[in-house]
Amino acid sequence: MSTPPSAHALPVLLLLAGAVMASAENNKYCHPSDKAALLAIKSAFRNQSHFASWTPSTPCCEWHDATCNDAGRVISLIFFVDVNLTGTIPDAISGLTELLVLNLYYLPAISGPIPKGIAKLSNLTSLSISLTAVSGPIPSFLGALTKLRELTLSSNFLSGAIPASLGGLRYFDSVDLRNNSLTGTIPPLFSNSKSPDITYLGLSHNHLSGSIPAEFAAVGFVQVDLSHNALIGDASVFFGRTKELQSIDLSHNALSFDLSSVEFPEEMQAMDASHNAIRGGIPAQVANVTNLRQFNVSYNKLCGQVPAALARLDVYSFRHNKCLCGAPLPDPCKK
Ligand SMILES: *[C@@H]1O[C@H](CO)[C@@H](O)[C@H](O)[C@H]1NC(C)=O
Ligand SMILES: *[C@@H]1O[C@H](CO)[C@@H](O)[C@H](O)[C@H]1NC(C)=O
Ligand SMILES: *[C@@H]1O[C@H](CO)[C@@H](O)[C@H](O)[C@H]1NC(C)=O
Ligand SMILES: *[C@@H]1O[C@H](CO)[C@@H](O)[C@H](O)[C@H]1NC(C)=O
Ligand SMILES: *[C@@H]1O[C@H](CO)[C@@H](O)[C@H](O)[C@H]1NC(C)=O
Ligand SMILES: *[C@@H]1O[C@H](CO)[C@@H](O)[C@H](O)[C@H]1NC(C)=O
């Protein structure tokens, strides 16, 4: 399983570090709506010792986990690694109306659904709930968060379909729903997005089925992980010589298409398409992909000669195909 795009985390942390310094100076005051919402969260998470700094005598902008802007409004709330926090995300989180970033990371005892109140956080640009016991569906009301750029709901117990409403979001550029129990087909995410070419899509380790949306041909994906699902049909929409795609994992699906007519993106560094039913041959144009470090097409139905440019790779990248031949495989190609 590939790692999440850590490049996303750093700018957010730097932004927050700046905001923390500003808040210490400027916020002697705490907006009543923010304070009420934070106290509801404290109570819903069972008033644990975690909340020791959340006292009535200090302004809520000085409470641990919360960060304010210069106007004294809470703009980010980040709970990071705490096995002791139990309970559910309260609907009253809706009171944090200026929130830009909500991040719940590795809180394995936080359970229950994603509350409706989140739909009221209309300034939210980044919503991340990861490694928790949160369950139920991915609500379609998340499509109302019109400023959302990044949605991370990986490693929870979410089920049901990915709501089509997410396809309408204009600034969407990162969707990570890996490692849940999602079913149904992939909707045409990003089809309304005005974001530049930096799109990340992670849907691996779910139970998604059906084919890959044709609309993905117009999206500037940089990193894609659809591995370990039950996807069928054609994945060639992700490819094309001039695309910005750097890494793609399509492994462990039931994809079947002809690889011969694909042109690999020249920026591509890694491709795992193992354990599918891909046919045809490996295009010679792969020789022009100069930074390729991983290329795995094992367990497919490919035929023909492995291009000489790939002879340096491990034999396990090519094994278990219909009739691939030539180095690094031991089978010589018939003249
Ligand atoms: C947390 O504390 C508040 C205020 O003291 C109280 O009203 C609430 O019932 C407490 N919640 C839990 C789960 O103990
Ligand atoms: C969790 O609770 C235990 C027992 O109260 C405590 O020793 C530990 O420090 C707590 N851990 C965190 C991360 O707060
Ligand atoms: C939140 O959104 C409102 C309305 O769109 C806007 O006036 C306000 O400036 C935003 N707040 C922040 C912190 O961006
Ligand atoms: C998948 O999610 C479960 C539940 O949160 C978690 O325990 C597990 O570590 C996750 N697996 C990976 C590879 O992240
Ligand atoms: C590699 O790229 C060059 C320049 O774009 C092109 O002329 C050549 O045909 C390409 N080679 C293959 C094998 O596609
Ligand atoms: C390619 O994928 C197969 C099947 O998942 C795996 O056994 C093999 O180790 C991979 N090859 C390389 C070089 O990583």
Short mmCIF file of C-alpha atoms and ligand atoms in Angstrom, two decimals:
data_model
loop_
_atom_site.label_atom_id
_atom_site.label_comp_id
_atom_site.label_asym_id
_atom_site.label_seq_id
_atom_site.Cartn_x
_atom_site.Cartn_y
_atom_site.Cartn_z
CA MET A 1 0.00 0.00 0.00
CA SER A 2 1.49 3.35 -0.95
CA THR A 3 1.95 6.18 1.51
CA PRO A 4 -0.29 9.26 1.56
CA PRO A 5 1.04 12.39 -0.12
CA SER A 6 3.03 13.90 2.73
CA ALA A 7 3.65 16.97 0.58
CA HIS A 8 0.17 18.12 1.61
CA ALA A 9 0.81 18.04 5.33
CA LEU A 10 3.74 20.43 5.46
CA PRO A 11 2.20 23.66 4.11
CA VAL A 12 -0.77 23.22 6.48
CA LEU A 13 1.54 22.82 9.47
CA LEU A 14 3.57 25.89 8.51
CA LEU A 15 0.40 27.91 8.09
CA LEU A 16 -0.79 26.79 11.49
CA ALA A 17 2.52 27.55 13.19
CA GLY A 18 2.16 31.14 11.95
CA ALA A 19 -1.44 31.29 13.08
CA VAL A 20 -0.57 29.99 16.56
CA MET A 21 1.90 32.82 17.07
CA ALA A 22 -0.64 35.38 15.90
CA SER A 23 -3.32 33.98 18.19
CA ALA A 24 -1.18 34.20 21.32
CA GLU A 25 -0.84 37.95 20.73
CA ASN A 26 -4.23 38.96 19.53
CA ASN A 27 -6.90 36.92 21.17
CA LYS A 28 -7.79 37.88 24.65
CA TYR A 29 -11.33 37.17 23.63
CA CYS A 30 -13.26 34.13 22.54
CA HIS A 31 -16.27 34.26 20.26
CA PRO A 32 -19.29 32.81 22.12
CA SER A 33 -20.27 30.61 19.18
CA ASP A 34 -16.77 29.11 18.96
CA LYS A 35 -16.58 28.65 22.72
CA ALA A 36 -19.95 26.88 22.87
CA ALA A 37 -18.96 24.56 20.02
CA LEU A 38 -15.61 23.70 21.60
CA LEU A 39 -17.25 22.99 24.97
CA ALA A 40 -19.74 20.70 23.22
CA ILE A 41 -16.80 18.80 21.68
CA LYS A 42 -15.06 18.59 25.05
CA SER A 43 -18.20 17.12 26.58
CA ALA A 44 -18.85 14.75 23.65
CA PHE A 45 -15.27 13.45 23.98
CA ARG A 46 -16.02 12.84 27.69
CA ASN A 47 -14.15 15.72 29.33
CA GLN A 48 -10.87 13.77 29.35
CA SER A 49 -7.63 15.04 30.85
CA HIS A 50 -6.68 15.90 27.26
CA PHE A 51 -8.73 19.08 27.75
CA ALA A 52 -6.76 20.35 30.76
CA SER A 53 -5.98 23.65 29.00
CA TRP A 54 -9.63 24.17 28.02
CA THR A 55 -10.57 26.12 31.17
CA PRO A 56 -13.20 28.88 31.49
CA SER A 57 -10.56 31.34 32.74
CA THR A 58 -8.55 31.24 29.49
CA PRO A 59 -9.84 32.49 26.10
CA CYS A 60 -10.68 29.58 23.83
CA CYS A 61 -8.04 30.74 21.33
CA GLU A 62 -5.44 29.62 23.86
CA TRP A 63 -6.92 26.16 24.24
CA HIS A 64 -4.76 23.32 22.99
CA ASP A 65 -5.86 21.91 19.57
CA ALA A 66 -7.60 25.15 18.52
CA THR A 67 -6.06 27.98 16.48
CA CYS A 68 -7.62 31.40 15.86
CA ASN A 69 -7.25 34.11 13.24
CA ASP A 70 -6.55 37.77 14.05
CA ALA A 71 -10.26 38.37 14.55
CA GLY A 72 -10.31 35.82 17.35
CA ARG A 73 -12.27 33.20 15.46
CA VAL A 74 -11.30 29.54 15.55
CA ILE A 75 -9.96 28.62 12.10
CA SER A 76 -8.40 25.27 12.78
CA LEU A 77 -9.07 22.38 15.12
CA ILE A 78 -6.60 19.52 15.14
CA PHE A 79 -6.77 16.49 17.41
CA PHE A 80 -3.64 14.48 16.78
CA VAL A 81 -3.05 10.99 18.18
CA ASP A 82 -4.92 10.28 21.39
CA VAL A 83 -6.12 6.78 22.18
CA ASN A 84 -7.96 8.02 25.26
CA LEU A 85 -10.50 10.25 23.57
CA THR A 86 -13.85 8.45 23.33
CA GLY A 87 -17.27 9.49 22.11
CA THR A 88 -18.71 10.88 18.91
CA ILE A 89 -18.22 14.08 16.91
CA PRO A 90 -21.06 16.32 18.14
CA ASP A 91 -23.45 18.05 15.76
CA ALA A 92 -22.68 21.25 17.69
CA ILE A 93 -19.36 21.43 15.84
CA SER A 94 -21.47 23.51 13.42
CA GLY A 95 -20.85 26.51 15.72
CA LEU A 96 -17.26 26.81 14.47
CA THR A 97 -18.49 28.74 11.44
CA GLU A 98 -15.10 30.22 10.47
CA LEU A 99 -13.26 26.90 10.59
CA LEU A 100 -10.87 26.33 7.66
CA VAL A 101 -9.16 23.12 8.81
CA LEU A 102 -10.62 20.22 10.78
CA ASN A 103 -8.27 17.30 11.37
CA LEU A 104 -8.95 14.29 13.57
CA TYR A 105 -5.97 11.94 13.24
CA TYR A 106 -5.50 8.63 15.01
CA LEU A 107 -8.27 8.80 17.58
CA PRO A 108 -9.18 5.10 17.45
CA ALA A 109 -11.91 5.37 20.12
CA ILE A 110 -13.85 8.18 18.42
CA SER A 111 -16.86 6.53 16.76
CA GLY A 112 -20.30 7.28 15.35
CA PRO A 113 -21.22 9.02 12.12
CA ILE A 114 -19.94 12.16 10.42
CA PRO A 115 -22.46 14.66 11.89
CA LYS A 116 -24.74 16.82 9.80
CA GLY A 117 -23.36 19.91 11.54
CA ILE A 118 -20.21 19.66 9.44
CA ALA A 119 -22.25 20.81 6.43
CA LYS A 120 -22.57 24.23 8.12
CA LEU A 121 -18.78 24.77 8.19
CA SER A 122 -18.93 26.57 4.87
CA ASN A 123 -15.39 27.99 5.04
CA LEU A 124 -13.79 24.58 5.42
CA THR A 125 -10.95 23.96 2.94
CA SER A 126 -9.53 20.81 4.54
CA LEU A 127 -11.55 18.08 6.25
CA SER A 128 -9.58 15.14 7.55
CA ILE A 129 -10.86 12.30 9.73
CA SER A 130 -8.40 9.44 9.67
CA LEU A 131 -7.62 6.34 11.76
CA THR A 132 -10.74 6.64 13.88
CA ALA A 133 -13.71 4.32 14.43
CA VAL A 134 -16.06 6.73 12.64
CA SER A 135 -18.63 4.73 10.66
CA GLY A 136 -21.73 5.07 8.50
CA PRO A 137 -21.88 6.67 5.07
CA ILE A 138 -19.85 9.48 3.56
CA PRO A 139 -22.70 12.00 3.70
CA SER A 140 -23.76 13.65 0.47
CA PHE A 141 -24.04 16.96 2.39
CA LEU A 142 -20.24 17.23 2.22
CA GLY A 143 -20.91 18.40 -1.34
CA ALA A 144 -22.24 21.63 0.23
CA LEU A 145 -18.75 22.56 1.47
CA THR A 146 -18.05 24.62 -1.63
CA LYS A 147 -14.54 25.75 -0.57
CA LEU A 148 -13.28 22.25 0.17
CA ARG A 149 -9.93 21.41 -1.45
CA GLU A 150 -8.90 18.36 0.50
CA LEU A 151 -11.04 15.53 1.86
CA THR A 152 -9.29 12.79 3.82
CA LEU A 153 -11.45 10.07 5.36
CA SER A 154 -8.95 7.21 5.22
CA SER A 155 -8.77 4.25 7.62
CA ASN A 156 -12.16 4.55 9.25
CA PHE A 157 -15.17 2.21 9.10
CA LEU A 158 -17.12 4.10 6.45
CA SER A 159 -19.51 2.19 4.20
CA GLY A 160 -21.92 2.83 1.35
CA ALA A 161 -21.26 4.70 -1.85
CA ILE A 162 -19.09 7.74 -2.57
CA PRO A 163 -21.67 10.53 -2.96
CA ALA A 164 -21.96 12.01 -6.43
CA SER A 165 -22.34 15.46 -4.82
CA LEU A 166 -18.56 15.55 -4.25
CA GLY A 167 -18.14 15.77 -8.03
CA GLY A 168 -19.49 19.31 -7.99
CA LEU A 169 -16.80 20.80 -5.75
CA ARG A 170 -14.90 23.53 -7.57
CA TYR A 171 -11.60 23.59 -5.66
CA PHE A 172 -11.23 19.90 -4.96
CA ASP A 173 -7.70 18.60 -5.45
CA SER A 174 -7.15 15.79 -2.97
CA VAL A 175 -9.47 12.92 -2.06
CA ASP A 176 -8.23 10.16 0.22
CA LEU A 177 -10.87 7.57 1.14
CA ARG A 178 -8.51 4.60 1.41
CA ASN A 179 -9.04 1.67 3.73
CA ASN A 180 -12.79 1.79 4.42
CA SER A 181 -15.64 -0.46 3.28
CA LEU A 182 -16.97 1.70 0.47
CA THR A 183 -19.10 0.09 -2.23
CA GLY A 184 -20.65 1.10 -5.54
CA THR A 185 -19.03 2.87 -8.45
CA ILE A 186 -16.60 5.81 -8.52
CA PRO A 187 -18.47 9.04 -9.36
CA PRO A 188 -16.87 11.59 -11.72
CA LEU A 189 -14.99 13.42 -8.95
CA PHE A 190 -13.14 16.62 -9.90
CA SER A 191 -15.25 17.09 -13.02
CA ASN A 192 -16.19 20.62 -11.88
CA SER A 193 -12.82 21.42 -10.32
CA LYS A 194 -10.91 24.52 -11.36
CA SER A 195 -7.85 23.34 -9.48
CA PRO A 196 -4.49 23.26 -11.30
CA ASP A 197 -2.80 19.95 -12.01
CA ILE A 198 -2.00 18.70 -8.54
CA THR A 199 -4.77 16.21 -8.00
CA TYR A 200 -4.47 13.26 -5.64
CA LEU A 201 -6.96 10.38 -5.60
CA GLY A 202 -6.69 7.53 -3.08
CA LEU A 203 -9.51 4.95 -2.99
CA SER A 204 -7.56 1.76 -2.29
CA HIS A 205 -8.66 -1.02 0.03
CA ASN A 206 -12.41 -0.64 -0.40
CA HIS A 207 -15.05 -2.69 -2.25
CA LEU A 208 -15.56 -0.35 -5.18
CA SER A 209 -16.84 -1.86 -8.42
CA GLY A 210 -17.76 -0.85 -11.95
CA SER A 211 -15.60 1.04 -14.38
CA ILE A 212 -13.42 4.13 -14.07
CA PRO A 213 -15.29 7.33 -15.06
CA ALA A 214 -14.45 8.55 -18.57
CA GLU A 215 -14.45 12.11 -17.12
CA PHE A 216 -11.14 11.31 -15.38
CA ALA A 217 -9.44 11.81 -18.77
CA ALA A 218 -9.73 15.59 -18.24
CA VAL A 219 -8.33 15.61 -14.67
CA GLY A 220 -4.67 16.44 -13.97
CA PHE A 221 -3.89 13.58 -11.61
CA VAL A 222 -0.43 13.46 -10.06
CA GLN A 223 -0.94 10.48 -7.76
CA VAL A 224 -3.62 7.79 -8.02
CA ASP A 225 -4.19 4.74 -5.81
CA LEU A 226 -7.17 2.56 -6.73
CA SER A 227 -5.61 -0.72 -5.61
CA HIS A 228 -7.49 -3.53 -3.86
CA ASN A 229 -10.99 -2.94 -5.18
CA ALA A 230 -13.14 -4.75 -7.76
CA LEU A 231 -12.86 -2.28 -10.62
CA ILE A 232 -13.39 -3.48 -14.18
CA GLY A 233 -12.77 -2.19 -17.69
CA ASP A 234 -10.43 0.46 -18.97
CA ALA A 235 -7.86 2.50 -16.99
CA SER A 236 -6.22 4.13 -20.00
CA VAL A 237 -7.87 7.50 -19.13
CA PHE A 238 -5.05 8.06 -16.64
CA PHE A 239 -2.34 7.75 -19.28
CA GLY A 240 -1.06 10.02 -22.05
CA ARG A 241 2.42 11.22 -22.91
CA THR A 242 1.99 14.80 -21.65
CA LYS A 243 0.09 14.02 -18.43
CA GLU A 244 1.59 15.00 -15.07
CA LEU A 245 0.95 11.60 -13.50
CA GLN A 246 3.82 10.54 -11.26
CA SER A 247 2.55 7.47 -9.50
CA ILE A 248 -0.36 5.11 -10.10
CA ASP A 249 -1.41 1.96 -8.28
CA LEU A 250 -4.14 -0.03 -10.03
CA SER A 251 -3.15 -3.39 -8.55
CA HIS A 252 -5.58 -6.04 -7.30
CA ASN A 253 -8.62 -5.15 -9.38
CA ALA A 254 -10.29 -6.77 -12.41
CA LEU A 255 -9.25 -4.20 -14.99
CA SER A 256 -9.11 -5.41 -18.59
CA PHE A 257 -7.91 -3.20 -21.39
CA ASP A 258 -5.29 -3.21 -24.12
CA LEU A 259 -2.03 -1.72 -22.84
CA SER A 260 -0.50 -1.61 -26.37
CA SER A 261 -2.22 1.66 -27.27
CA VAL A 262 -1.31 3.46 -24.01
CA GLU A 263 1.30 6.22 -23.96
CA PHE A 264 2.97 6.53 -20.57
CA PRO A 265 3.33 10.00 -19.01
CA GLU A 266 6.95 11.07 -19.31
CA GLU A 267 6.93 12.24 -15.65
CA MET A 268 5.81 8.84 -14.39
CA GLN A 269 7.93 7.32 -11.63
CA ALA A 270 5.88 4.36 -10.45
CA MET A 271 3.15 2.17 -11.84
CA ASP A 272 1.72 -0.96 -10.24
CA ALA A 273 -0.90 -2.65 -12.39
CA SER A 274 -0.35 -6.16 -11.04
CA HIS A 275 -3.23 -8.59 -10.44
CA ASN A 276 -5.62 -7.48 -13.17
CA ALA A 277 -6.59 -8.84 -16.59
CA ILE A 278 -4.71 -6.33 -18.75
CA ARG A 279 -3.92 -7.57 -22.27
CA GLY A 280 -1.80 -6.52 -25.24
CA GLY A 281 1.90 -5.67 -24.97
CA ILE A 282 4.11 -3.19 -23.13
CA PRO A 283 4.56 -0.14 -25.44
CA ALA A 284 8.16 0.63 -26.49
CA GLN A 285 7.45 4.28 -25.64
CA VAL A 286 8.13 3.32 -21.98
CA ALA A 287 11.80 3.93 -22.94
CA ASN A 288 11.04 7.67 -22.82
CA VAL A 289 9.89 7.55 -19.20
CA THR A 290 13.28 8.44 -17.82
CA ASN A 291 12.58 8.51 -14.06
CA LEU A 292 10.70 5.22 -13.89
CA ARG A 293 11.74 3.35 -10.74
CA GLN A 294 8.83 0.95 -10.30
CA PHE A 295 6.81 -0.77 -13.03
CA ASN A 296 4.84 -3.86 -12.06
CA VAL A 297 2.55 -5.63 -14.50
CA SER A 298 2.72 -9.11 -12.98
CA TYR A 299 -0.40 -11.31 -12.90
CA ASN A 300 -2.05 -9.99 -16.07
CA LYS A 301 -2.65 -11.28 -19.62
CA LEU A 302 0.15 -9.44 -21.39
CA CYS A 303 2.11 -10.77 -24.38
CA GLY A 304 5.17 -9.93 -26.43
CA GLN A 305 8.66 -8.70 -25.65
CA VAL A 306 9.51 -6.70 -22.53
CA PRO A 307 11.02 -3.45 -23.90
CA ALA A 308 14.81 -3.39 -23.50
CA ALA A 309 14.54 -0.27 -21.32
CA LEU A 310 12.81 -2.40 -18.64
CA ALA A 311 15.28 -5.30 -18.69
CA ARG A 312 17.00 -3.76 -15.64
CA LEU A 313 13.86 -4.32 -13.49
CA ASP A 314 13.11 -7.27 -11.23
CA VAL A 315 11.70 -10.40 -12.86
CA TYR A 316 8.82 -10.32 -10.36
CA SER A 317 7.52 -7.20 -12.09
CA PHE A 318 6.61 -9.27 -15.18
CA ARG A 319 5.82 -12.81 -14.04
CA HIS A 320 2.49 -14.57 -14.47
CA ASN A 321 1.38 -13.11 -17.77
CA LYS A 322 0.02 -14.83 -20.86
CA CYS A 323 3.11 -14.73 -23.07
CA LEU A 324 5.51 -11.94 -22.08
CA CYS A 325 9.08 -12.79 -23.06
CA GLY A 326 12.63 -11.48 -23.03
CA ALA A 327 14.83 -10.13 -20.23
CA PRO A 328 14.45 -10.02 -17.30
CA LEU A 329 12.11 -13.00 -17.87
CA PRO A 330 13.86 -16.32 -18.50
CA ASP A 331 11.61 -17.04 -21.51
CA PRO A 332 13.27 -16.06 -24.80
CA CYS A 333 11.03 -14.47 -27.43
CA LYS A 334 10.27 -16.72 -30.45
CA LYS A 335 11.82 -15.41 -33.65
C1 LIG B 1 -18.61 17.20 30.70
O1 LIG B 1 -18.67 18.36 31.56
C2 LIG B 1 -19.84 19.16 31.37
C3 LIG B 1 -19.68 20.41 32.22
O2 LIG B 1 -19.09 20.11 33.45
C4 LIG B 1 -21.06 18.34 31.74
O3 LIG B 1 -22.25 19.10 31.56
C5 LIG B 1 -21.12 17.10 30.84
O4 LIG B 1 -22.20 16.27 31.21
C6 LIG B 1 -19.82 16.31 30.93
N1 LIG B 1 -19.86 15.27 29.93
C7 LIG B 1 -19.47 14.02 30.16
C8 LIG B 1 -19.60 13.04 29.03
O5 LIG B 1 -19.05 13.66 31.24
C1 LIG B 2 -4.39 7.99 28.58
O1 LIG B 2 -4.87 7.72 29.89
C2 LIG B 2 -3.91 7.11 30.74
C3 LIG B 2 -4.61 6.73 32.03
O2 LIG B 2 -5.40 7.80 32.47
C4 LIG B 2 -2.74 8.06 30.94
O3 LIG B 2 -1.76 7.46 31.72
C5 LIG B 2 -2.14 8.41 29.57
O4 LIG B 2 -1.14 9.38 29.71
C6 LIG B 2 -3.22 8.96 28.65
N1 LIG B 2 -2.67 9.15 27.32
C7 LIG B 2 -2.81 10.29 26.63
C8 LIG B 2 -2.23 10.31 25.25
O5 LIG B 2 -3.39 11.26 27.08
C1 LIG B 3 -15.98 32.62 6.05
O1 LIG B 3 -16.93 32.82 5.04
C2 LIG B 3 -17.59 34.05 5.11
C3 LIG B 3 -18.66 34.04 4.07
O2 LIG B 3 -18.23 33.43 2.89
C4 LIG B 3 -16.60 35.17 4.91
O3 LIG B 3 -17.23 36.41 5.04
C5 LIG B 3 -15.52 35.04 5.96
O4 LIG B 3 -14.52 35.99 5.72
C6 LIG B 3 -14.91 33.67 5.94
N1 LIG B 3 -14.00 33.52 7.01
C7 LIG B 3 -12.74 33.16 6.83
C8 LIG B 3 -11.95 33.02 8.06
O5 LIG B 3 -12.28 32.95 5.74
C1 LIG B 4 -7.08 0.48 8.08
O1 LIG B 4 -8.02 1.02 8.98
C2 LIG B 4 -8.09 0.37 10.24
C3 LIG B 4 -9.21 1.03 11.02
O2 LIG B 4 -8.95 2.37 11.28
C4 LIG B 4 -6.75 0.50 10.94
O3 LIG B 4 -6.78 -0.20 12.16
C5 LIG B 4 -5.65 -0.04 10.05
O4 LIG B 4 -4.40 0.18 10.65
C6 LIG B 4 -5.69 0.63 8.70
N1 LIG B 4 -4.71 0.02 7.80
C7 LIG B 4 -3.80 0.73 7.20
C8 LIG B 4 -2.87 -0.05 6.31
O5 LIG B 4 -3.69 1.94 7.32
C1 LIG B 5 10.71 9.30 -27.41
O1 LIG B 5 10.50 10.70 -27.52
C2 LIG B 5 11.04 11.25 -28.71
C3 LIG B 5 10.87 12.76 -28.63
O2 LIG B 5 9.60 13.10 -28.19
C4 LIG B 5 10.33 10.65 -29.91
O3 LIG B 5 10.85 11.18 -31.10
C5 LIG B 5 10.49 9.14 -29.89
O4 LIG B 5 9.74 8.55 -30.92
C6 LIG B 5 10.04 8.57 -28.56
N1 LIG B 5 10.38 7.17 -28.48
C7 LIG B 5 9.47 6.22 -28.37
C8 LIG B 5 9.99 4.83 -28.27
O5 LIG B 5 8.26 6.46 -28.31
C1 LIG B 6 4.95 -6.99 -8.36
O1 LIG B 6 3.70 -7.40 -7.85
C2 LIG B 6 3.66 -8.75 -7.43
C3 LIG B 6 2.23 -9.07 -7.10
O2 LIG B 6 1.66 -8.14 -6.21
C4 LIG B 6 4.61 -8.93 -6.25
O3 LIG B 6 4.61 -10.28 -5.85
C5 LIG B 6 6.01 -8.53 -6.71
O4 LIG B 6 6.89 -8.58 -5.60
C6 LIG B 6 6.02 -7.13 -7.30
N1 LIG B 6 7.34 -6.91 -7.89
C7 LIG B 6 8.19 -5.97 -7.47
C8 LIG B 6 9.50 -5.88 -8.19
O5 LIG B 6 7.91 -5.22 -6.55
#
